[in-house]
Amino acid sequence: MAPSHALRCCKRALNWIPVLFINLVVGWSYYAYVVELCVYTIPNNPERISYLVLFHIFFTMFIWSYWKTIWSKPESPSKAFCLPRAEKELFEREERAETQQEILKKVAKNLPVYTRTAGGAVRYCDHCQVIKPDRCHHCSTCEMCVLKMDHHCPWVNNCVGFSNYKYFVLFLTYAALYCVVICATVIQYFLKFWTKVLPDTHAKFHVLFLFFVAALFFVSVLSLLGYHLWLVGKNRTTIEAFRAPVFANGPEKNGFSLGFKRNAAEVFGDQGKYWMFPVSSNLGDGHSFVTRLVHIDPERANGILQQNGKSLADGKPDPCVHGNNIQHTADDSKENIDGGQTDSVKVENEQ
């Protein structure tokens, strides 16, 4: 047990190396730009001040969004998606996979879950002992199920998912803009040092290298940013881009796409004034999603989750507590608890 715990601690420590590397590069770029360029190289105050103001605006937004991505804890499924005590005991005693699936299907009937495995089975995590909500996946690095998981990013040492995907996209955006500001303002002094118009000083190395590093990072970040903006427009995660989610009628890569405007609103929110700031404004709670194939009324989804111990208005969901005794109402048709209305299949053309 002790060696295993020690290895786990070492692994967690090593996971911070990419984050340390990024922070060292950013810290050096700050020194090179502010001190070596603005203080020692730029000759006049108006240019120096204007560069410093512009630089610090994008530097602040870049660091803000980056650390919000790092420190935003991934959200896991609420206890409503755990098996009730009786069903959990039956599930653990049962050895036949077919019977286990019947138990899972009985519980899943009362949850807003519409995606299945490639074989049509209910998606269940044996590690977390929870029925996976739509778009939820288990991260082996974080050792937990993550709502609307996109991927695990080593550069932020965190899972990118429902709780921080907006911050991650903004991090890429401001990282690209940070590099653009550096390249655009440094290039004239880069050329002057390169052509020996300016004398060789200790600032030369920093200015030359700063331009090369910023240009290199810009190219790499821009490609990643473009890919994730495309994913936002399609309302897909990285996982769904490689493996289409499976619904009752089979795989459908555009199953969650509702048109560009609504897709963007799911990530950034419906109030444009918050879009460019790394503050929480995304829509939903990460447990249920409106799809092109199954129309889910938000009030109805709230009613289902309230029935099972979770409300959309509760804020952050409670983690799954093993051995809970939440009662799931048997409802073979997933009827609306208020009016007896069943789910309607609704296929829409993507805008």
CSV table of C-alpha atoms in Angstrom, one decimal:
chain,number,residue,atom,x,y,z
A,1,MET,CA,0.0,0.0,0.0
A,2,ALA,CA,2.8,2.4,0.9
A,3,PRO,CA,4.7,2.0,-2.4
A,4,SER,CA,1.5,2.4,-4.3
A,5,HIS,CA,0.7,5.6,-2.4
A,6,ALA,CA,4.2,7.0,-3.0
A,7,LEU,CA,4.0,6.3,-6.7
A,8,ARG,CA,0.7,8.0,-6.9
A,9,CYS,CA,2.1,11.1,-5.2
A,10,CYS,CA,5.1,11.1,-7.5
A,11,LYS,CA,2.8,10.8,-10.5
A,12,ARG,CA,0.7,13.8,-9.3
A,13,ALA,CA,3.8,15.8,-8.8
A,14,LEU,CA,5.2,15.0,-12.2
A,15,ASN,CA,1.8,16.0,-13.8
A,16,TRP,CA,2.6,19.6,-12.8
A,17,ILE,CA,5.8,19.7,-14.9
A,18,PRO,CA,4.0,21.0,-18.1
A,19,VAL,CA,2.2,23.7,-16.1
A,20,LEU,CA,5.6,24.7,-14.5
A,21,PHE,CA,7.1,24.9,-18.0
A,22,ILE,CA,4.3,27.1,-19.3
A,23,ASN,CA,4.6,29.4,-16.3
A,24,LEU,CA,8.4,29.7,-16.7
A,25,VAL,CA,8.1,30.6,-20.4
A,26,VAL,CA,5.3,33.1,-19.6
A,27,GLY,CA,7.3,34.6,-16.7
A,28,TRP,CA,10.4,35.0,-18.9
A,29,SER,CA,8.3,36.6,-21.7
A,30,TYR,CA,7.0,39.1,-19.2
A,31,TYR,CA,10.5,40.0,-18.1
A,32,ALA,CA,11.8,40.1,-21.7
A,33,TYR,CA,9.0,42.4,-22.8
A,34,VAL,CA,8.6,44.7,-19.9
A,35,VAL,CA,12.3,45.1,-18.8
A,36,GLU,CA,14.5,44.3,-21.8
A,37,LEU,CA,12.2,45.8,-24.5
A,38,CYS,CA,10.2,48.5,-22.9
A,39,VAL,CA,12.7,49.7,-20.2
A,40,TYR,CA,16.1,49.2,-22.0
A,41,THR,CA,15.3,49.3,-25.7
A,42,ILE,CA,12.3,51.6,-26.5
A,43,PRO,CA,13.7,55.1,-26.5
A,44,ASN,CA,10.6,57.3,-26.0
A,45,ASN,CA,8.0,57.3,-23.2
A,46,PRO,CA,4.8,57.6,-25.3
A,47,GLU,CA,5.6,54.4,-27.2
A,48,ARG,CA,6.8,52.7,-24.1
A,49,ILE,CA,3.6,53.5,-22.1
A,50,SER,CA,1.3,52.5,-24.9
A,51,TYR,CA,3.1,49.2,-25.4
A,52,LEU,CA,3.0,48.4,-21.6
A,53,VAL,CA,-0.7,49.2,-21.4
A,54,LEU,CA,-1.6,47.0,-24.4
A,55,PHE,CA,0.6,44.2,-23.2
A,56,HIS,CA,-0.8,44.1,-19.7
A,57,ILE,CA,-4.4,44.0,-20.9
A,58,PHE,CA,-3.8,40.8,-22.8
A,59,PHE,CA,-1.4,39.4,-20.3
A,60,THR,CA,-4.0,39.8,-17.5
A,61,MET,CA,-6.7,38.1,-19.5
A,62,PHE,CA,-4.4,35.3,-20.6
A,63,ILE,CA,-3.2,34.5,-17.0
A,64,TRP,CA,-6.8,34.9,-15.6
A,65,SER,CA,-8.3,32.4,-18.1
A,66,TYR,CA,-5.3,30.1,-17.8
A,67,TRP,CA,-5.5,29.7,-14.0
A,68,LYS,CA,-9.3,29.5,-14.1
A,69,THR,CA,-8.9,26.5,-16.4
A,70,ILE,CA,-6.4,25.0,-14.0
A,71,TRP,CA,-8.2,25.6,-10.7
A,72,SER,CA,-11.8,24.9,-11.8
A,73,LYS,CA,-12.5,21.4,-10.4
A,74,PRO,CA,-14.2,19.0,-12.9
A,75,GLU,CA,-17.8,18.3,-12.0
A,76,SER,CA,-18.9,14.7,-11.5
A,77,PRO,CA,-22.4,13.2,-11.7
A,78,SER,CA,-24.7,13.9,-8.9
A,79,LYS,CA,-26.0,11.2,-6.5
A,80,ALA,CA,-29.2,11.0,-8.6
A,81,PHE,CA,-27.1,8.9,-11.1
A,82,CYS,CA,-26.0,6.4,-8.5
A,83,LEU,CA,-27.8,3.1,-8.1
A,84,PRO,CA,-30.3,3.0,-5.3
A,85,ARG,CA,-29.3,0.7,-2.4
A,86,ALA,CA,-31.5,-2.3,-3.4
A,87,GLU,CA,-30.6,-2.2,-7.1
A,88,LYS,CA,-26.9,-1.7,-6.2
A,89,GLU,CA,-26.9,-4.9,-4.1
A,90,LEU,CA,-28.7,-6.8,-6.9
A,91,PHE,CA,-26.2,-5.4,-9.4
A,92,GLU,CA,-23.2,-6.4,-7.4
A,93,ARG,CA,-24.5,-10.0,-6.7
A,94,GLU,CA,-25.5,-10.6,-10.3
A,95,GLU,CA,-22.8,-12.2,-12.5
A,96,ARG,CA,-24.7,-12.2,-15.8
A,97,ALA,CA,-24.1,-9.1,-17.9
A,98,GLU,CA,-27.6,-9.3,-19.4
A,99,THR,CA,-29.3,-9.2,-16.0
A,100,GLN,CA,-27.0,-6.4,-14.9
A,101,GLN,CA,-28.1,-4.4,-17.9
A,102,GLU,CA,-31.8,-5.0,-17.1
A,103,ILE,CA,-31.1,-3.5,-13.6
A,104,LEU,CA,-29.4,-0.5,-15.2
A,105,LYS,CA,-32.1,0.1,-17.7
A,106,LYS,CA,-34.7,0.1,-15.0
A,107,VAL,CA,-32.9,2.8,-13.1
A,108,ALA,CA,-32.0,4.8,-16.3
A,109,LYS,CA,-35.7,5.0,-17.3
A,110,ASN,CA,-36.1,7.7,-14.7
A,111,LEU,CA,-33.0,9.7,-15.7
A,112,PRO,CA,-32.5,12.2,-18.6
A,113,VAL,CA,-30.1,9.7,-20.2
A,114,TYR,CA,-30.4,9.1,-24.0
A,115,THR,CA,-27.0,7.9,-25.2
A,116,ARG,CA,-25.7,4.3,-25.0
A,117,THR,CA,-22.6,2.3,-25.6
A,118,ALA,CA,-21.7,1.2,-29.2
A,119,GLY,CA,-23.5,-2.1,-28.3
A,120,GLY,CA,-26.6,-0.3,-27.1
A,121,ALA,CA,-26.0,-0.9,-23.4
A,122,VAL,CA,-26.6,1.7,-20.6
A,123,ARG,CA,-23.3,3.6,-20.0
A,124,TYR,CA,-22.2,2.6,-16.5
A,125,CYS,CA,-18.8,3.4,-14.8
A,126,ASP,CA,-17.6,0.5,-12.7
A,127,HIS,CA,-14.9,2.7,-11.0
A,128,CYS,CA,-17.3,5.4,-9.8
A,129,GLN,CA,-20.3,3.1,-9.6
A,130,VAL,CA,-22.6,5.6,-11.4
A,131,ILE,CA,-24.7,5.7,-14.5
A,132,LYS,CA,-23.0,8.1,-16.8
A,133,PRO,CA,-25.1,11.1,-17.9
A,134,ASP,CA,-25.0,12.0,-21.6
A,135,ARG,CA,-21.5,13.2,-22.7
A,136,CYS,CA,-20.0,12.1,-19.4
A,137,HIS,CA,-16.8,10.0,-19.4
A,138,HIS,CA,-14.4,8.6,-16.9
A,139,CYS,CA,-10.9,10.2,-16.8
A,140,SER,CA,-8.2,7.7,-15.7
A,141,THR,CA,-5.8,10.5,-14.8
A,142,CYS,CA,-8.3,12.4,-12.6
A,143,GLU,CA,-9.8,9.1,-11.4
A,144,MET,CA,-13.3,10.3,-11.7
A,145,CYS,CA,-16.2,10.7,-14.1
A,146,VAL,CA,-16.3,14.2,-15.7
A,147,LEU,CA,-19.5,15.9,-16.9
A,148,LYS,CA,-19.3,16.7,-20.7
A,149,MET,CA,-15.7,15.7,-20.8
A,150,ASP,CA,-13.7,17.1,-23.7
A,151,HIS,CA,-10.2,15.8,-22.9
A,152,HIS,CA,-7.5,15.7,-20.2
A,153,CYS,CA,-5.0,18.5,-20.9
A,154,PRO,CA,-1.5,18.1,-19.5
A,155,TRP,CA,-0.7,21.8,-20.0
A,156,VAL,CA,-3.3,22.7,-17.4
A,157,ASN,CA,-3.1,19.4,-15.4
A,158,ASN,CA,-6.8,19.2,-15.4
A,159,CYS,CA,-9.8,17.7,-17.2
A,160,VAL,CA,-11.4,20.0,-19.6
A,161,GLY,CA,-15.2,19.6,-19.4
A,162,PHE,CA,-18.5,21.2,-18.5
A,163,SER,CA,-17.1,23.2,-15.6
A,164,ASN,CA,-14.1,24.9,-17.4
A,165,TYR,CA,-14.5,24.4,-21.2
A,166,LYS,CA,-15.3,28.1,-21.7
A,167,TYR,CA,-12.2,29.0,-19.7
A,168,PHE,CA,-10.1,26.7,-21.8
A,169,VAL,CA,-11.3,28.2,-25.1
A,170,LEU,CA,-10.7,31.7,-23.7
A,171,PHE,CA,-7.2,30.6,-22.5
A,172,LEU,CA,-6.4,29.6,-26.1
A,173,THR,CA,-7.9,32.8,-27.5
A,174,TYR,CA,-6.0,35.1,-25.2
A,175,ALA,CA,-2.8,33.0,-25.6
A,176,ALA,CA,-3.0,33.6,-29.3
A,177,LEU,CA,-3.7,37.3,-28.9
A,178,TYR,CA,-0.9,37.6,-26.3
A,179,CYS,CA,1.5,36.2,-28.9
A,180,VAL,CA,0.1,38.5,-31.6
A,181,VAL,CA,0.7,41.6,-29.4
A,182,ILE,CA,4.2,40.5,-28.7
A,183,CYS,CA,5.1,39.8,-32.4
A,184,ALA,CA,3.4,43.0,-33.6
A,185,THR,CA,5.2,45.3,-31.2
A,186,VAL,CA,8.5,43.5,-31.1
A,187,ILE,CA,9.1,43.1,-34.8
A,188,GLN,CA,10.5,46.5,-35.5
A,189,TYR,CA,13.2,46.1,-32.8
A,190,PHE,CA,13.8,42.5,-33.9
A,191,LEU,CA,14.6,43.8,-37.4
A,192,LYS,CA,16.8,46.6,-36.0
A,193,PHE,CA,18.8,44.1,-33.8
A,194,TRP,CA,18.9,41.6,-36.7
A,195,THR,CA,20.3,44.2,-39.2
A,196,LYS,CA,22.6,45.7,-36.5
A,197,VAL,CA,20.9,49.1,-36.6
A,198,LEU,CA,20.8,48.9,-32.9
A,199,PRO,CA,24.0,48.1,-31.0
A,200,ASP,CA,24.6,44.7,-29.4
A,201,THR,CA,23.4,44.9,-25.8
A,202,HIS,CA,22.1,42.4,-23.2
A,203,ALA,CA,18.6,43.1,-24.6
A,204,LYS,CA,19.4,41.7,-28.0
A,205,PHE,CA,19.1,38.1,-27.1
A,206,HIS,CA,15.9,38.5,-25.2
A,207,VAL,CA,14.2,40.6,-28.0
A,208,LEU,CA,15.3,38.2,-30.8
A,209,PHE,CA,14.3,35.1,-28.9
A,210,LEU,CA,11.1,36.6,-27.6
A,211,PHE,CA,9.9,37.2,-31.2
A,212,PHE,CA,10.8,33.6,-32.3
A,213,VAL,CA,9.1,32.0,-29.2
A,214,ALA,CA,5.9,34.1,-29.6
A,215,ALA,CA,5.7,33.3,-33.3
A,216,LEU,CA,6.2,29.6,-32.7
A,217,PHE,CA,3.6,29.5,-29.9
A,218,PHE,CA,1.1,31.5,-32.0
A,219,VAL,CA,1.2,29.0,-34.8
A,220,SER,CA,0.7,26.0,-32.5
A,221,VAL,CA,-2.0,27.7,-30.4
A,222,LEU,CA,-3.9,29.1,-33.4
A,223,SER,CA,-4.4,25.6,-34.9
A,224,LEU,CA,-5.7,24.3,-31.5
A,225,LEU,CA,-7.9,27.3,-31.1
A,226,GLY,CA,-9.4,26.9,-34.6
A,227,TYR,CA,-10.2,23.3,-33.9
A,228,HIS,CA,-12.0,24.0,-30.6
A,229,LEU,CA,-13.9,26.9,-32.1
A,230,TRP,CA,-15.1,24.5,-34.8
A,231,LEU,CA,-16.1,22.0,-32.0
A,232,VAL,CA,-18.1,24.8,-30.3
A,233,GLY,CA,-19.9,25.6,-33.5
A,234,LYS,CA,-20.8,22.0,-34.0
A,235,ASN,CA,-21.6,21.4,-30.3
A,236,ARG,CA,-19.2,18.5,-30.0
A,237,THR,CA,-16.5,17.5,-27.6
A,238,THR,CA,-13.1,16.2,-28.7
A,239,ILE,CA,-14.2,12.7,-27.7
A,240,GLU,CA,-17.4,13.0,-29.8
A,241,ALA,CA,-15.5,14.3,-32.8
A,242,PHE,CA,-13.5,11.0,-32.8
A,243,ARG,CA,-16.4,8.8,-31.7
A,244,ALA,CA,-20.0,9.9,-32.4
A,245,PRO,CA,-22.4,9.5,-29.5
A,246,VAL,CA,-24.8,6.6,-29.8
A,247,PHE,CA,-28.6,7.2,-29.5
A,248,ALA,CA,-31.5,4.8,-29.8
A,249,ASN,CA,-31.3,4.9,-33.6
A,250,GLY,CA,-27.5,4.5,-33.7
A,251,PRO,CA,-24.5,6.9,-33.8
A,252,GLU,CA,-25.2,10.5,-34.7
A,253,LYS,CA,-22.3,12.9,-34.8
A,254,ASN,CA,-24.6,16.0,-34.9
A,255,GLY,CA,-26.9,14.7,-32.2
A,256,PHE,CA,-26.3,17.6,-29.9
A,257,SER,CA,-26.0,20.3,-32.5
A,258,LEU,CA,-28.8,22.9,-32.3
A,259,GLY,CA,-27.4,25.5,-34.8
A,260,PHE,CA,-24.4,27.7,-34.4
A,261,LYS,CA,-26.0,30.4,-32.2
A,262,ARG,CA,-27.5,27.9,-29.7
A,263,ASN,CA,-24.3,25.8,-29.8
A,264,ALA,CA,-22.2,28.8,-28.9
A,265,ALA,CA,-24.7,29.8,-26.1
A,266,GLU,CA,-24.3,26.4,-24.4
A,267,VAL,CA,-20.6,27.1,-23.9
A,268,PHE,CA,-20.5,30.9,-23.5
A,269,GLY,CA,-24.0,31.7,-22.3
A,270,ASP,CA,-26.8,33.8,-23.7
A,271,GLN,CA,-25.5,37.1,-22.5
A,272,GLY,CA,-22.8,38.5,-24.8
A,273,LYS,CA,-21.3,40.8,-22.1
A,274,TYR,CA,-19.8,37.8,-20.3
A,275,TRP,CA,-18.5,35.9,-23.4
A,276,MET,CA,-14.9,37.4,-23.3
A,277,PHE,CA,-14.4,37.1,-19.5
A,278,PRO,CA,-13.4,33.8,-17.7
A,279,VAL,CA,-16.5,33.8,-15.5
A,280,SER,CA,-19.2,31.1,-15.3
A,281,SER,CA,-21.9,31.8,-17.9
A,282,ASN,CA,-22.5,28.5,-19.7
A,283,LEU,CA,-26.0,27.1,-19.9
A,284,GLY,CA,-27.3,24.0,-18.1
A,285,ASP,CA,-25.9,21.8,-15.3
A,286,GLY,CA,-24.0,19.3,-17.3
A,287,HIS,CA,-26.3,16.4,-16.5
A,288,SER,CA,-28.9,16.7,-19.4
A,289,PHE,CA,-28.7,18.2,-22.9
A,290,VAL,CA,-31.2,19.2,-25.5
A,291,THR,CA,-30.5,17.1,-28.6
A,292,ARG,CA,-31.6,17.1,-32.2
A,293,LEU,CA,-33.1,13.7,-31.8
A,294,VAL,CA,-34.9,13.9,-28.4
A,295,HIS,CA,-36.5,17.1,-27.3
A,296,ILE,CA,-36.0,17.6,-23.5
A,297,ASP,CA,-38.0,20.3,-21.8
A,298,PRO,CA,-35.7,21.9,-19.2
A,299,GLU,CA,-38.5,22.1,-16.6
A,300,ARG,CA,-39.2,18.4,-17.2
A,301,ALA,CA,-35.6,17.5,-16.8
A,302,ASN,CA,-35.5,19.5,-13.6
A,303,GLY,CA,-38.5,17.5,-12.4
A,304,ILE,CA,-36.8,14.2,-13.2
A,305,LEU,CA,-33.7,15.2,-11.3
A,306,GLN,CA,-35.7,16.5,-8.3
A,307,GLN,CA,-37.5,13.2,-8.2
A,308,ASN,CA,-34.1,11.5,-7.9
A,309,GLY,CA,-32.5,13.9,-5.4
A,310,LYS,CA,-31.0,16.6,-7.6
A,311,SER,CA,-32.3,20.0,-8.8
A,312,LEU,CA,-30.9,22.1,-11.6
A,313,ALA,CA,-31.2,25.1,-9.3
A,314,ASP,CA,-29.0,23.4,-6.6
A,315,GLY,CA,-25.8,24.8,-8.0
A,316,LYS,CA,-22.9,22.3,-7.9
A,317,PRO,CA,-24.1,18.7,-7.7
A,318,ASP,CA,-23.3,16.5,-4.7
A,319,PRO,CA,-20.8,13.7,-5.4
A,320,CYS,CA,-22.1,10.2,-5.7
A,321,VAL,CA,-22.4,8.6,-2.3
A,322,HIS,CA,-22.1,4.9,-2.4
A,323,GLY,CA,-24.8,3.0,-0.6
A,324,ASN,CA,-27.3,5.7,-0.8
A,325,ASN,CA,-31.0,4.9,-0.5
A,326,ILE,CA,-32.4,7.3,-3.1
A,327,GLN,CA,-35.7,5.9,-4.5
A,328,HIS,CA,-36.0,6.0,-8.3
A,329,THR,CA,-39.6,6.0,-9.3
A,330,ALA,CA,-40.4,3.1,-11.8
A,331,ASP,CA,-41.7,4.7,-15.0
A,332,ASP,CA,-41.4,2.6,-18.1
A,333,SER,CA,-42.4,5.4,-20.5
A,334,LYS,CA,-40.5,8.3,-18.9
A,335,GLU,CA,-43.7,10.2,-18.6
A,336,ASN,CA,-43.9,13.9,-17.6
A,337,ILE,CA,-44.7,13.9,-13.9
A,338,ASP,CA,-47.0,16.9,-14.4
A,339,GLY,CA,-49.0,16.1,-17.4
A,340,GLY,CA,-48.3,12.5,-18.5
A,341,GLN,CA,-46.7,13.7,-21.7
A,342,THR,CA,-44.1,11.4,-23.2
A,343,ASP,CA,-40.8,12.4,-24.9
A,344,SER,CA,-41.3,13.4,-28.5
A,345,VAL,CA,-38.7,12.6,-31.1
A,346,LYS,CA,-37.8,15.9,-32.8
A,347,VAL,CA,-35.3,16.0,-35.7
A,348,GLU,CA,-34.2,19.5,-36.6
A,349,ASN,CA,-32.1,20.7,-39.5
A,350,GLU,CA,-28.9,22.2,-38.3
A,351,GLN,CA,-28.8,26.0,-38.8
